[in-house]
Short mmCIF file of C-alpha atoms and ligand atoms in Angstrom, two decimals:
data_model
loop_
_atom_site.label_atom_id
_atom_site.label_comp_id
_atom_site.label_asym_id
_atom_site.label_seq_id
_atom_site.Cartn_x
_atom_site.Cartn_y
_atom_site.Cartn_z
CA UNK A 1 -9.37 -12.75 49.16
CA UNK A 2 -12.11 -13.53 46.60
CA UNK A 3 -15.79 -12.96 47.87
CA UNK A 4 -18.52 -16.07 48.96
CA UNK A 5 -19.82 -14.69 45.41
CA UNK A 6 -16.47 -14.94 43.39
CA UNK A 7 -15.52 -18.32 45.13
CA UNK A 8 -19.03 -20.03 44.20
CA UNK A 9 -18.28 -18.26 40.19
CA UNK A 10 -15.20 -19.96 39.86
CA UNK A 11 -15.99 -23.49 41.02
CA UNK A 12 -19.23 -23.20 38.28
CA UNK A 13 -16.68 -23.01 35.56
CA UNK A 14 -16.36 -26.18 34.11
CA UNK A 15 -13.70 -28.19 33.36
CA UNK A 16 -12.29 -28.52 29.79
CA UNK A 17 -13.09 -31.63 29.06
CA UNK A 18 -16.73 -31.23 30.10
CA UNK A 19 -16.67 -27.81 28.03
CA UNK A 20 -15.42 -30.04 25.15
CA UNK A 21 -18.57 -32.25 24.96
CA UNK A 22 -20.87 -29.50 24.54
CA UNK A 23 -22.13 -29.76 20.65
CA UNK A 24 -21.65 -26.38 19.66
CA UNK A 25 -17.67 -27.34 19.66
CA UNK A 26 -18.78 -31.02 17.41
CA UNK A 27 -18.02 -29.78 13.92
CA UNK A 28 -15.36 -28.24 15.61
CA UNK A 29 -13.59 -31.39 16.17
CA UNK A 30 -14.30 -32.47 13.27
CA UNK A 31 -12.59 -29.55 11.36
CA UNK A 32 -9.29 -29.12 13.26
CA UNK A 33 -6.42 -30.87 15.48
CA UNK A 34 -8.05 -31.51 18.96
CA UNK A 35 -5.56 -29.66 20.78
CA UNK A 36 -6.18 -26.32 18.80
CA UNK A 37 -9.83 -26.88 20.22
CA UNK A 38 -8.45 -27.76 24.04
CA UNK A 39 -6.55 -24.80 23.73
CA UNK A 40 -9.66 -22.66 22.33
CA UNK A 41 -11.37 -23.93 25.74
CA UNK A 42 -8.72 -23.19 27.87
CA UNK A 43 -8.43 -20.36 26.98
CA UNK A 44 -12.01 -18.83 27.40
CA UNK A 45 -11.85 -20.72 30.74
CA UNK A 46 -8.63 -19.07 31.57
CA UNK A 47 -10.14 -15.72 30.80
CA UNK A 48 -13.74 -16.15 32.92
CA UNK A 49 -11.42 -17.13 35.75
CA UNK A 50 -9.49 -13.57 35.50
CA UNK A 51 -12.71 -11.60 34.85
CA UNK A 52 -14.60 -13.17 37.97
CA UNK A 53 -11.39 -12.36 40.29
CA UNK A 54 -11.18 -8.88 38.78
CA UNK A 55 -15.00 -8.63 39.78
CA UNK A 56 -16.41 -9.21 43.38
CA UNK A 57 -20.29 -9.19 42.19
CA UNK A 58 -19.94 -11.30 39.09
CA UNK A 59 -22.35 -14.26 38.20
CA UNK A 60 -20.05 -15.89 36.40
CA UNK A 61 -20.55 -17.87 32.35
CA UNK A 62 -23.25 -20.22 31.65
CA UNK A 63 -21.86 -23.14 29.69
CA UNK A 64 -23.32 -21.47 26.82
CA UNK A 65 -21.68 -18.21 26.84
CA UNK A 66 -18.50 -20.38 27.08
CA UNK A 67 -18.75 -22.24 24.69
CA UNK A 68 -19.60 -19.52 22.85
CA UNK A 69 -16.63 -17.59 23.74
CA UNK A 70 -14.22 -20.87 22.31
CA UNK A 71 -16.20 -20.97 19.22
CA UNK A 72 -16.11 -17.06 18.70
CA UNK A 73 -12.50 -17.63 18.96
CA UNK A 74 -12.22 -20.44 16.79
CA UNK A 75 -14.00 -18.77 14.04
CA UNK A 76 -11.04 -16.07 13.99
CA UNK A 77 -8.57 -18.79 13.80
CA UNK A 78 -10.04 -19.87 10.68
CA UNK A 79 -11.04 -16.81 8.65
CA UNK A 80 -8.60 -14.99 6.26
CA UNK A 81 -6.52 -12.55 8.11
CA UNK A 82 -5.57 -10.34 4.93
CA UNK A 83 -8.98 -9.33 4.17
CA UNK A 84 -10.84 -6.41 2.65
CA UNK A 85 -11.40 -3.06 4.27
CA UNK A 86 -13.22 0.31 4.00
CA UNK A 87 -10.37 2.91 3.43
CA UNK A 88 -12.33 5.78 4.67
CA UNK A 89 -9.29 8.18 5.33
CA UNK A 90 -9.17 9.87 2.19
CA UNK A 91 -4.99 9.14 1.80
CA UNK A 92 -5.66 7.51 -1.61
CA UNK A 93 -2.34 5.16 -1.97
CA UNK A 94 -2.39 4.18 1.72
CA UNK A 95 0.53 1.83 2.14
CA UNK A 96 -0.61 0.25 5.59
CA UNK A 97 -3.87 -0.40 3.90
CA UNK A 98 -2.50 -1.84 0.36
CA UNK A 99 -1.56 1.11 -1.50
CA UNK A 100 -3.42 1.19 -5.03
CA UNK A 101 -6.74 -0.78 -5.34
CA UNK A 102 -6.30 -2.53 -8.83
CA UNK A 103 -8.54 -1.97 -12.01
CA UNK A 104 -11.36 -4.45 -12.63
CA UNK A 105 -9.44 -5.54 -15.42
CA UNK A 106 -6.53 -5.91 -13.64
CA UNK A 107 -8.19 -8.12 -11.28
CA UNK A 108 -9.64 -10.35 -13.88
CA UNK A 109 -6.53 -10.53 -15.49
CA UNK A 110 -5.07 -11.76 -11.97
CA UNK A 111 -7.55 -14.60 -12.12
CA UNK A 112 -7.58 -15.59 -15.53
CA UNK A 113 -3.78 -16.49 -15.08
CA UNK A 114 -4.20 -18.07 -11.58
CA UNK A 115 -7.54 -20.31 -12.62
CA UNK A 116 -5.74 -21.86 -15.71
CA UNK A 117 -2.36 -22.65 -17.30
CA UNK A 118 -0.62 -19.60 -19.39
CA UNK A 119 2.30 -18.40 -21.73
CA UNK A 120 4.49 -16.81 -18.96
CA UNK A 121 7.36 -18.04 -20.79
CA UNK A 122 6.35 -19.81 -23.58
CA UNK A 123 6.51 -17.80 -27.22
CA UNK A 124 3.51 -18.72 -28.93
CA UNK A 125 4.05 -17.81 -32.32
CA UNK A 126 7.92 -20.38 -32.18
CA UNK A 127 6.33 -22.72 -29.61
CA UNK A 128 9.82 -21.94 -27.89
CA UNK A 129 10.84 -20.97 -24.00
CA UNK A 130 10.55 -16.84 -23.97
CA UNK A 131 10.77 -14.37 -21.37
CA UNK A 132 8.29 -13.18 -18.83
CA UNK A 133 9.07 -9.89 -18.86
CA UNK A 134 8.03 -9.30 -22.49
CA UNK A 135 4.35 -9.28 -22.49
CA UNK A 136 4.86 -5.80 -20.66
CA UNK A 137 8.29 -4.65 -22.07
CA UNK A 138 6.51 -3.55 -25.23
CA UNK A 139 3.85 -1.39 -23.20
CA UNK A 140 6.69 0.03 -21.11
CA UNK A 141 8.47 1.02 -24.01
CA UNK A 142 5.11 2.47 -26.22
CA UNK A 143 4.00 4.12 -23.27
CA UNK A 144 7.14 5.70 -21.57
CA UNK A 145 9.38 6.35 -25.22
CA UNK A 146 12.10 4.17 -23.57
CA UNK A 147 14.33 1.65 -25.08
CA UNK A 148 13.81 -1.29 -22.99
CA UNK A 149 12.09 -1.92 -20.05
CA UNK A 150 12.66 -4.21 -16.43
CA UNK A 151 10.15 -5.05 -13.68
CA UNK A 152 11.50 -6.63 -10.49
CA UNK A 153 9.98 -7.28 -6.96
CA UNK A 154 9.18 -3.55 -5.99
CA UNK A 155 10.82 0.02 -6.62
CA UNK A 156 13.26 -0.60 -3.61
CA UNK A 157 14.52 -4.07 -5.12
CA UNK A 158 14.83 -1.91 -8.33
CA UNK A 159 17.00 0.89 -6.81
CA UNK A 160 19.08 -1.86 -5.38
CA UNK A 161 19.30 -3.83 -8.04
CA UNK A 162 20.81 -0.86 -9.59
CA UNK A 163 23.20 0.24 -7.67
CA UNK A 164 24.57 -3.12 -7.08
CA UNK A 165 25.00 -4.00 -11.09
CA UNK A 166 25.82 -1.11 -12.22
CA UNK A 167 28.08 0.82 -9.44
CA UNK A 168 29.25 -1.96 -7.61
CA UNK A 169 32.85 -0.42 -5.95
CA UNK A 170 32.06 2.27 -7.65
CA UNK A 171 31.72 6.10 -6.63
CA UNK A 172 28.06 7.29 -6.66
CA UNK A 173 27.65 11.02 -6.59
CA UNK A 174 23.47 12.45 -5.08
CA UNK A 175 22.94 15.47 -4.09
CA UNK A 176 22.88 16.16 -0.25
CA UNK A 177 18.91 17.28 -0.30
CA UNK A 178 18.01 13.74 -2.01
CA UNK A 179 19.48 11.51 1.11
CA UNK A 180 15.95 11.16 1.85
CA UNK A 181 14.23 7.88 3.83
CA UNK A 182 11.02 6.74 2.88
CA UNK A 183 8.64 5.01 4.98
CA UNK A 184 9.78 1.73 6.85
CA UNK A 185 13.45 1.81 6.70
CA UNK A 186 14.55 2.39 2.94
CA UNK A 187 17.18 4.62 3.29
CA UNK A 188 19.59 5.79 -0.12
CA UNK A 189 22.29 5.90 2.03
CA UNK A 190 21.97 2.43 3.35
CA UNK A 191 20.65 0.98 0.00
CA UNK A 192 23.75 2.32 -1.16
CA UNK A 193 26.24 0.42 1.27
CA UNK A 194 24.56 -2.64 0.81
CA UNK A 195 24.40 -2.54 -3.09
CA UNK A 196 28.29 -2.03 -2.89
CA UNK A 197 28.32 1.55 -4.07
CA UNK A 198 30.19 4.05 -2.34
CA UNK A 199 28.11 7.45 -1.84
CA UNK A 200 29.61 10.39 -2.60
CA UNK A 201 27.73 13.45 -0.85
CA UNK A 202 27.66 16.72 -3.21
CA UNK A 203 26.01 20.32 -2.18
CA UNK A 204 24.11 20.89 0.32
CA UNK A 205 20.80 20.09 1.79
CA UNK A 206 18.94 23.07 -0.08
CA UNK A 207 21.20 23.71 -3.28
CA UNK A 208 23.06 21.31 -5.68
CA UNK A 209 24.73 22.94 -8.57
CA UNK A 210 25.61 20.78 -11.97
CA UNK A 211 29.01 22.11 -10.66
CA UNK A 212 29.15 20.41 -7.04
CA UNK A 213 28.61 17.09 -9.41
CA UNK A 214 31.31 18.11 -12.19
CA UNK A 215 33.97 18.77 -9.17
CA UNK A 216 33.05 15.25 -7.48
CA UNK A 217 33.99 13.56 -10.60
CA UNK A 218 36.61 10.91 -10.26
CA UNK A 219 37.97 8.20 -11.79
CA UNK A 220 35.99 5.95 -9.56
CA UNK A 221 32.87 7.42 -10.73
CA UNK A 222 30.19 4.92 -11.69
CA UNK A 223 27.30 6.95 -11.68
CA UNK A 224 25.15 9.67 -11.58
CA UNK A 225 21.74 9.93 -9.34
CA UNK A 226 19.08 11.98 -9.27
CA UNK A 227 16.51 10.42 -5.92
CA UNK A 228 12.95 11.93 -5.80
CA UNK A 229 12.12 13.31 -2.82
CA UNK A 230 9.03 11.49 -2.28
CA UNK A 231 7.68 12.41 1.10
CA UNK A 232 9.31 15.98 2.13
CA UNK A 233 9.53 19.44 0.03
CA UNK A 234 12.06 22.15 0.66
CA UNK A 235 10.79 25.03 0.41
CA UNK A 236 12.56 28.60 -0.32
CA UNK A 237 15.98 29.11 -1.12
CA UNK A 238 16.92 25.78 -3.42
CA UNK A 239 18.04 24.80 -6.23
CA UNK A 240 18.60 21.63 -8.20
CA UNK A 241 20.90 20.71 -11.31
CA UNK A 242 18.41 20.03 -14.19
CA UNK A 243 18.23 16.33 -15.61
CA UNK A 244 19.99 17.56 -18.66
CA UNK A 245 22.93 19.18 -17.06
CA UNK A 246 23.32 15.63 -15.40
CA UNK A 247 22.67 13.78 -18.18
CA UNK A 248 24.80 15.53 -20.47
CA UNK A 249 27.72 15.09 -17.67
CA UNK A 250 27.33 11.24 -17.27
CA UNK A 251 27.34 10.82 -21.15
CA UNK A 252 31.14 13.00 -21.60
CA UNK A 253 32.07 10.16 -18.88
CA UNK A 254 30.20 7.20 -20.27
CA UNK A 255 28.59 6.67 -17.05
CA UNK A 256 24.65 6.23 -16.72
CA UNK A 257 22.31 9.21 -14.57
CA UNK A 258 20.31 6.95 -12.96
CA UNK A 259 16.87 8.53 -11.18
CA UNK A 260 15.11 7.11 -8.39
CA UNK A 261 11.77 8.55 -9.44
CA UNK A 262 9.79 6.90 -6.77
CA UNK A 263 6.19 7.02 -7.76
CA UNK A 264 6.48 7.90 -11.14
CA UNK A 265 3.25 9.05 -13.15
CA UNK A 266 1.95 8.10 -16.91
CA UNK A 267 -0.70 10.34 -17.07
CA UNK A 268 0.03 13.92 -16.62
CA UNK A 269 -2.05 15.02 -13.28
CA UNK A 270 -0.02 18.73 -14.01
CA UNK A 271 -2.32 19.35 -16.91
CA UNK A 272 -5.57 18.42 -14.13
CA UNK A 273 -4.17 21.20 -12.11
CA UNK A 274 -2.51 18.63 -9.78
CA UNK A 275 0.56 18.52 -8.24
CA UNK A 276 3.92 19.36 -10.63
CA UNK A 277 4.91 15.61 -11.06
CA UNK A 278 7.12 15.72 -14.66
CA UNK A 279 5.60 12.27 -16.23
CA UNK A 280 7.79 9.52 -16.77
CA UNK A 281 8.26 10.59 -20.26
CA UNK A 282 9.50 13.66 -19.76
CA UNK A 283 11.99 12.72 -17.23
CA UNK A 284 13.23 10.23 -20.19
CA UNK A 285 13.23 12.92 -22.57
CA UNK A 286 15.27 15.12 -20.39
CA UNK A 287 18.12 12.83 -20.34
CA UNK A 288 17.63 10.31 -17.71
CA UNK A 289 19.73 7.13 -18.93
CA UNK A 290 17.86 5.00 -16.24
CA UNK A 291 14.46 5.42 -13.84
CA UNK A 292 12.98 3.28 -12.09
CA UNK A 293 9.11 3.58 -10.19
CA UNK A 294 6.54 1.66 -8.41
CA UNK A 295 3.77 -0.03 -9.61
CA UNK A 296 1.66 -0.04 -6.69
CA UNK A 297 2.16 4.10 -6.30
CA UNK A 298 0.63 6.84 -9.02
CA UNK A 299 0.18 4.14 -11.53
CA UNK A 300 -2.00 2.75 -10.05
CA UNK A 301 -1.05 -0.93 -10.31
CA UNK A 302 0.30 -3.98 -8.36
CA UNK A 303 3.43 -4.13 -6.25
CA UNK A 304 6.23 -3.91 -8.47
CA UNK A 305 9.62 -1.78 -9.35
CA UNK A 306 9.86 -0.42 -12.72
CA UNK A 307 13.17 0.36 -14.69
CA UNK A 308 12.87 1.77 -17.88
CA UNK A 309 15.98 3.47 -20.18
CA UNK A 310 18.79 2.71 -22.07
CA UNK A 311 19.08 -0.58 -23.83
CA UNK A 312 22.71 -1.19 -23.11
CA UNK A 313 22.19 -0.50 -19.73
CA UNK A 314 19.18 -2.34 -18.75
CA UNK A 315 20.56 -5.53 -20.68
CA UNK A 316 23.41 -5.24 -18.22
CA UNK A 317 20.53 -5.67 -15.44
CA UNK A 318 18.60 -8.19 -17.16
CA UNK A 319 21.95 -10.71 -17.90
CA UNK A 320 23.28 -10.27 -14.27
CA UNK A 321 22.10 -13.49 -12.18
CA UNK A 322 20.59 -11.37 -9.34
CA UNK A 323 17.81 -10.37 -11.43
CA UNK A 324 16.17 -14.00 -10.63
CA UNK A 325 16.14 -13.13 -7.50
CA UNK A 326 13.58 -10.21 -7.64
CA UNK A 327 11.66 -11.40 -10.20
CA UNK A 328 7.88 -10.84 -10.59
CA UNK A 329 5.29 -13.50 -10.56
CA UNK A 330 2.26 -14.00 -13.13
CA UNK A 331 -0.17 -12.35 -10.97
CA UNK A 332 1.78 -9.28 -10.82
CA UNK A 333 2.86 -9.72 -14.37
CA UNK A 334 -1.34 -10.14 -15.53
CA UNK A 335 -1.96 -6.74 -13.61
CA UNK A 336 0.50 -4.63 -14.66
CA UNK A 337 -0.16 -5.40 -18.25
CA UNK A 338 -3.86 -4.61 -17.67
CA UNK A 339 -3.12 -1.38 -15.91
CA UNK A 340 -0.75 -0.45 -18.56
CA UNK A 341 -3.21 -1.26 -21.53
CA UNK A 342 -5.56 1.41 -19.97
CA UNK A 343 -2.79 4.08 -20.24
CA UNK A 344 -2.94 3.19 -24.11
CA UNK A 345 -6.01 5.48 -23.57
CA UNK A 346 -5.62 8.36 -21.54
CA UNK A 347 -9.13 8.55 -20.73
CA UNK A 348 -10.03 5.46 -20.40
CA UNK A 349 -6.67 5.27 -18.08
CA UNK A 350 -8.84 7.87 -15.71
CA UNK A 351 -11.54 6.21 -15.80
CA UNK A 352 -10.42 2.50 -14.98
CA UNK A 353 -7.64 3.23 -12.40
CA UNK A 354 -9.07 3.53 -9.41
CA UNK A 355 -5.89 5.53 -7.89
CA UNK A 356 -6.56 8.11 -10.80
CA UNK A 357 -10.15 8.40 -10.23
CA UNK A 358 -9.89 8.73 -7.03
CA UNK A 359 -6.73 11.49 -7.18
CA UNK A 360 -9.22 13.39 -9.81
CA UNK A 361 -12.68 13.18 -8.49
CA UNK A 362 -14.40 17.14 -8.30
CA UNK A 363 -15.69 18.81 -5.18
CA UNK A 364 -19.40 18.77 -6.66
CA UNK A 365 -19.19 14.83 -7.03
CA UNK A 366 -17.12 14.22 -3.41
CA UNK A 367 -19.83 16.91 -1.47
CA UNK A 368 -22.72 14.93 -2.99
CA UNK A 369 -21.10 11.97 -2.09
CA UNK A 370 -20.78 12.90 1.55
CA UNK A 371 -24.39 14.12 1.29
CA UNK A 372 -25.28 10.10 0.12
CA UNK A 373 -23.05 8.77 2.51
CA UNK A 374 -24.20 10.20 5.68
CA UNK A 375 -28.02 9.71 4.79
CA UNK A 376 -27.34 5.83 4.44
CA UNK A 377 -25.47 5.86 7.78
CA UNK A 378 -28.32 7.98 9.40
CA UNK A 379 -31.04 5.74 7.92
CA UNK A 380 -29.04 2.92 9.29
CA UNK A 381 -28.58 3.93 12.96
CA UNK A 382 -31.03 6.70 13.65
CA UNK A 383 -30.28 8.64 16.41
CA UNK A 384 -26.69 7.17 17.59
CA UNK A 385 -24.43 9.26 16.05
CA UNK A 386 -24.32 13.23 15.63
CA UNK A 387 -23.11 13.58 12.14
CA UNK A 388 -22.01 16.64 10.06
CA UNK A 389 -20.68 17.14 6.24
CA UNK A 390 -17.52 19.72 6.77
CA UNK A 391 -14.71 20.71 4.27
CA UNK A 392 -11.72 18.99 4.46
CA UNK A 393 -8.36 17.62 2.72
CA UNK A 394 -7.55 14.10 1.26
CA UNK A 395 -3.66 13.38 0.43
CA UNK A 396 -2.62 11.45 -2.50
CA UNK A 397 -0.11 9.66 -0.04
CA UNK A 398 2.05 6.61 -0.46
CA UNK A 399 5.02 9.20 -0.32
CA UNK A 400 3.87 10.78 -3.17
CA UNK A 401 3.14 14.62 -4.36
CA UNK A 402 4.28 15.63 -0.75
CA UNK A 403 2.34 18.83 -0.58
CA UNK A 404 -0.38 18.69 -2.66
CA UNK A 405 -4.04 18.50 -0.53
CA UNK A 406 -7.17 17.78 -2.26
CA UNK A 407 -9.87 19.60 -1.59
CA UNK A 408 -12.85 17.30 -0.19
CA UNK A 409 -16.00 16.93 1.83
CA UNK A 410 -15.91 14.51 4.79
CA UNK A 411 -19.10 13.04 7.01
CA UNK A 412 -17.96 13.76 10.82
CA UNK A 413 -19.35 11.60 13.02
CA UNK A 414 -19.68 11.48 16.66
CA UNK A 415 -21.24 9.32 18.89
CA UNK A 416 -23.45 10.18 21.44
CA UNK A 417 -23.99 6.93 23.20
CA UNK A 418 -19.96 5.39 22.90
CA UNK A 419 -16.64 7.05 22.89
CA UNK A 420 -15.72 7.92 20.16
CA UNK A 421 -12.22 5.57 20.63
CA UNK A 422 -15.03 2.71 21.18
CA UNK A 423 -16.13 3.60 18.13
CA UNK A 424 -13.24 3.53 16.41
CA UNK A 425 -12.29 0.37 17.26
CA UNK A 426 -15.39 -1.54 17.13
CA UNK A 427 -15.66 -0.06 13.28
CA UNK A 428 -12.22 -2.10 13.14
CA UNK A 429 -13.56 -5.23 14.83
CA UNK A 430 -16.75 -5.16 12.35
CA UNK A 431 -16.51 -8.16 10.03
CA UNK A 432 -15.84 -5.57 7.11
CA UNK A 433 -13.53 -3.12 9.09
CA UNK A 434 -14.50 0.32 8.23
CA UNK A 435 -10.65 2.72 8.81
CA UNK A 436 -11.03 6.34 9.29
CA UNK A 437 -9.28 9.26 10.34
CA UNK A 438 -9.78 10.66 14.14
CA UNK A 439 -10.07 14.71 13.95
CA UNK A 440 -11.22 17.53 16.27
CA UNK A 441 -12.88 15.05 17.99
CA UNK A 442 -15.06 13.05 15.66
CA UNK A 443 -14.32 10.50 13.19
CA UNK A 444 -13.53 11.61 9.38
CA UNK A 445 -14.57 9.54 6.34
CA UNK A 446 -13.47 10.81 3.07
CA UNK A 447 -16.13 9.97 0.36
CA UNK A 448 -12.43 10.56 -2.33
CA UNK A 449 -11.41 7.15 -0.89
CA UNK A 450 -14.79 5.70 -1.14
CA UNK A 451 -17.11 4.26 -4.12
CA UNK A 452 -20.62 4.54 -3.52
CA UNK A 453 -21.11 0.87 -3.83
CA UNK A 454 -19.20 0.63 -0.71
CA UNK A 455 -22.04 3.16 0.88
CA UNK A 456 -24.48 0.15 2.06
CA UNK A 457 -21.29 -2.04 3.61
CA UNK A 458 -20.21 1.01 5.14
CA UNK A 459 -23.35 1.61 6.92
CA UNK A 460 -23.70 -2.14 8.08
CA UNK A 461 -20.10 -2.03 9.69
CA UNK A 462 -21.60 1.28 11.59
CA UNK A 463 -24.84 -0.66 12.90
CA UNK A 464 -22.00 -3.48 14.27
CA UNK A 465 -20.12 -1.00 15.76
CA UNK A 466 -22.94 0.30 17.75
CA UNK A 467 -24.87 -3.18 18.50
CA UNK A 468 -27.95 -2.07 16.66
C1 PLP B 1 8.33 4.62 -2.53
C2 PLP B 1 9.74 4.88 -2.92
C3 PLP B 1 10.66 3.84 -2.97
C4 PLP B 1 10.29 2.43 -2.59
O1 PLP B 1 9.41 1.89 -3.51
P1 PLP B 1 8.64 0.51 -3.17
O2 PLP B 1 7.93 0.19 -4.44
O3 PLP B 1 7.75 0.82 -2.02
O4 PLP B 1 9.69 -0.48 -2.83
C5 PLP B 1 11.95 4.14 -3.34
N1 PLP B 1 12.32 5.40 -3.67
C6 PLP B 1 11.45 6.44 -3.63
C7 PLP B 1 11.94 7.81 -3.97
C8 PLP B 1 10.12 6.20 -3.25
O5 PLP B 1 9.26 7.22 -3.20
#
C-alpha cells in the first residue's frame, strides 16, 4: 500500500499532455515527430511513478525536473552514438574501442575524398575507367617487395576470400597448433568450411614437421597454410616447419603456401627491441606465395584486409566476381594510401602512426607523462581522488605480439568520496567518456595510450564524473 506521502506524489505528476506544453520541450517539437516527444514524456513520467512507489518519503518532480528529465533524454536521442573516447587502458590497438587511431594525414586524406569528387576509378593520364585498387597497389608492392597487391573489406574477408578462390573442394593442409580463434567468432576451421575448403589437420598442437605436411599431400591438395597465432604462444617443447620448407613443397606441387599473417608489420619493431614479429617482407622473402594482414592492426591504418604475393595468384582473386563483394570504399582507400606513404620513410612512419608511436614511446617520456597527467587531474578536482604514479604494463593488443608487455607508468586513482565502480561509470557517462582499466582496487590510466593534448579533456571528464 503506498503511503498518504506517496499517494499525494503520484497524483502531482502531470499528465503528458500538460508536460508537453511546457516550453522547454517547444524547439523540441519543432525538431522531431511528435510522438518521439510523447514518448520522451512518457517515459520520464513512467519512471517518477516507479521511483515514488519504490520510495515511501519521496516529494516527488517539479514540472521542471520533468521536463528536464524528457529533454535530457531527448538530447541522447539526437547526438552521435559512435563518438570519440579517451582510451586510457594502455592496450594500444583496442578492438572494442576502434583498434588503430589513424595518422593526421590519413584523416585529411579521408576528408579530402569525402568533401569533393575524386579519381577512384578514373585514370587520369587516358581519361579512361581504371581500378580502385591501384592508387595503393604500387605502395603495397614498393613497400612489401611483392608482385601484386589486393585490399578487400578486412583481414577475415581476405582469408576467406582465399580459401574460397583458390581451394574451393580442395584439400587444405595447417598445422594442428595454428587452429587458432581470434576474437568474436573467426575461427580457421569454420572459415574453412564455409570458403569450401576441406581442412586437413597435420601434427600436433605443439610440433609440425615439414614432414607431417609432405605425408598429407594428396591429389586433392589445393594448398598450403601457414595461420599466425595471433592471440596465444606455446611455449616449450615446439616446433614449426619454416616458411621455406613449405614454400619449397607447394612450388614441386604447383600449389600456393598461403599465410594468414594476421597483423602483419612494415616496420621492423624486432630491431626496437620489441616483440619477434618477422616483417611482412621477410615473410615474402621466405617463400610465402600469398599473405594477407589487417590494416587496422600493427600498421596502423583503417579497417581493411591486405593480400599481397604472387601475380598469378592474386589475379586469380582479383578476376573472380566475389571480389566486388568485399571491396573497399574511398575513405578506406584515402587512408591506407596515406598510412602507407609514411612507411616510404621509416622514421617519419614512427613518427606519424599513432599505433607506432604509441607501441615505441620510452619509460622516461610515459613516467613524465603520468607525472603531467595526474597534476592536471589533481589541479582539476583537488581533494576527491587519492592518486598515485605506479609501474605497470601496456599490451600492444588487437591479437597481436601475444606476450610482449610494455613497460609503463600509470596514474592510480581512487576515490575517496564515490566508489570506485561509480566512478567508473560516470567517467563513461561524461560527454567525452574517459575508458580505463580497474586494478588492485583503483582505476589505471596508461599515459602509452594517451597524447598529452588529451590531458585537459581528460581532466574535465574527471570533474563530470565527480559533480565538481
Ligand atoms: C585479427 C586476425 C584476423 C582477422 O582480421 P580482421 O582484420 O579483424 O578481420 C584473421 N587472422 C588472424 C591470424 C588475425 O590475427
Amino acid at each position: 500500500m503506498p503511503t498518504q506521502q506517496q499517494r499525494e506524489a503520484l497524483r502531482r505528476l502531470p499528465a503528458v499532455h500538460e508536460l508537453l506544453k511546457r516550453e522547454e520541450l517547444a524547439p523540441w517539437l519543432e525538431r522531431l515527430p511528435r510522438e518521439w516527444v510523447t514518448q520522451a514524456v512518457g517515459d520520464a513520467i513512467a519512471m517518477n511513478r516507479r521511483v515514488i512507489l519504490e520510495n515511501e518519503t519521496i516529494q516527488g518532480p517539479s514540472m521542471a525536473e520533468l521536463a528536464a528529465q524528457a529533454v535530457d533524454s531527448l538530447h541522447r536521442l539526437t547526438e552521435p552514438r559512435l563518438r570519440p573516447v579517451l582510451n586510457g587502458t594502455g592496450v594500444v590497438l583496442h578492438t572494442n574501442l576502434g583498434r588503430a587511431v589513424l595518422s593526421e594525414a590519413a584523416t585529411e586524406a579521408i576528408q579530402r575524398v569525402a568533401r569533393s569528387a575524386s579519381n577512384l576509378e578514373f585514370r587520369l593520364e587516358e581519361g579512361v575507367r581504371g581500378s580502385r585498387y591501384d592508387h595503393v597497389e604500387d605502395l603495397l608492392r614498393r613497400l612489401t617487395g611483392a608482385e601484386a597487391a589486393l585490399v578487400v573489406n578486412n583481414n577475415a574477408a581476405a582469408v576467406f576470400h582465399v580459401l574460397q578462390v583458390l581451394a574451393k573442394g580442395k584439400e587444405v593442409i595447417v598445422s594442428r597448433g595454428q587452429l587458432v580463434e581470434i576474437g568474436g567468432s573467426f575461427r580457421v576451421s569454420e572459415i574453412m568450411r564455409e570458403s569450401g575448403g576441406r581442412l586437413v589437420e597435420v601434427g600436433t598442437t605443439n610440433k609440425t614437421r615439414i614432414q607431417d605436411y609432405e605425408q598429407a599431400l594428396t591429389d586433392e591438395t589445393g594448398m598450403l597454410m601457414k595461420v599466425h597465432t595471433s592471440n596465444f604462444r606455446i611455449l616449450g617443447f615446439t616446433e614449426e616447419a619454416s616458411r621455406q620448407q613449405l614454400a619449397t613443397l607447394a612450388q614441386k606441387r604447383n600449389i600456393p603456401f598461403f599465410e594468414d599473417l594476421g597483423s602483419g608489420v612494415l616496420y621492423d619493431l624486432k630491431t626496437r627491441g620489441i616483440g619477434n614479429e618477422p616483417t611482412i617482407q621477410e615473410c615474402l622473402e621466405a617463400g610465402a606465395d600469398l599473405l594477407s594482414f589487417s590494416g587496422d592492426k600493427l600498421l596502423g591504418g583503417p579497417q581493411a584486409g591486405i593480400i599481397v604475393g604472387k601475380k598469378s595468384w592474386i589475379d586469380r582473386l582479383k578476376k573472380n566476381q566475389l571480389t566486388r563483394s568485399l571491396r573497399v570504399d574511398k575513405f578506406t582507400l584515402a587512408a591506407l594510401e596515406a598510412t602507407l606513404r609514411h612507411y616510404l620513410n621509416p622514421e617519419e612512419a614512427v613518427r606519424e602512426i599513432p599505433t607506432l608511436r604509441q607501441i615505441l614511446k620510452d619509460e622516461g617520456e610515459l613516467q613524465s607523462a603520468a607525472e603531467q597527467l595526474s597534476g592536471r587531474i589533481q589541479d582539476t578536482v583537488g581533494e576527491a581522488l587519492q592518486i598515485e604514479i605506479v609501474p605497470a604494463r601496456s599490451e600492444v593488443g588487437g591479437g597481436s605480439m601475444p606476450g610482449v608487455e610494455l613497460p609503463t607508468h600509470c596514474v592510480a586513482i581512487a576515490p575517496r568520496q564515490i566508489s570506485l565502480t561509480q566512478l567508473e561509470y560516470r567517467l563513461r557517462q561524461a560527454p567525452v567518456p574517459v575508458v580505463g582499466r580497474v586494478s588492485q582496487d583503483r582505476l589505471f590510466l596508461d599515459p602509452r595510450t594517451l597524447e598529452i593534448d588529451d590531458f585537459p579533456q581528460v581532466a574535465a571528464s574527471f570533474r563530470y564524473a565527480l559533480q565538481i
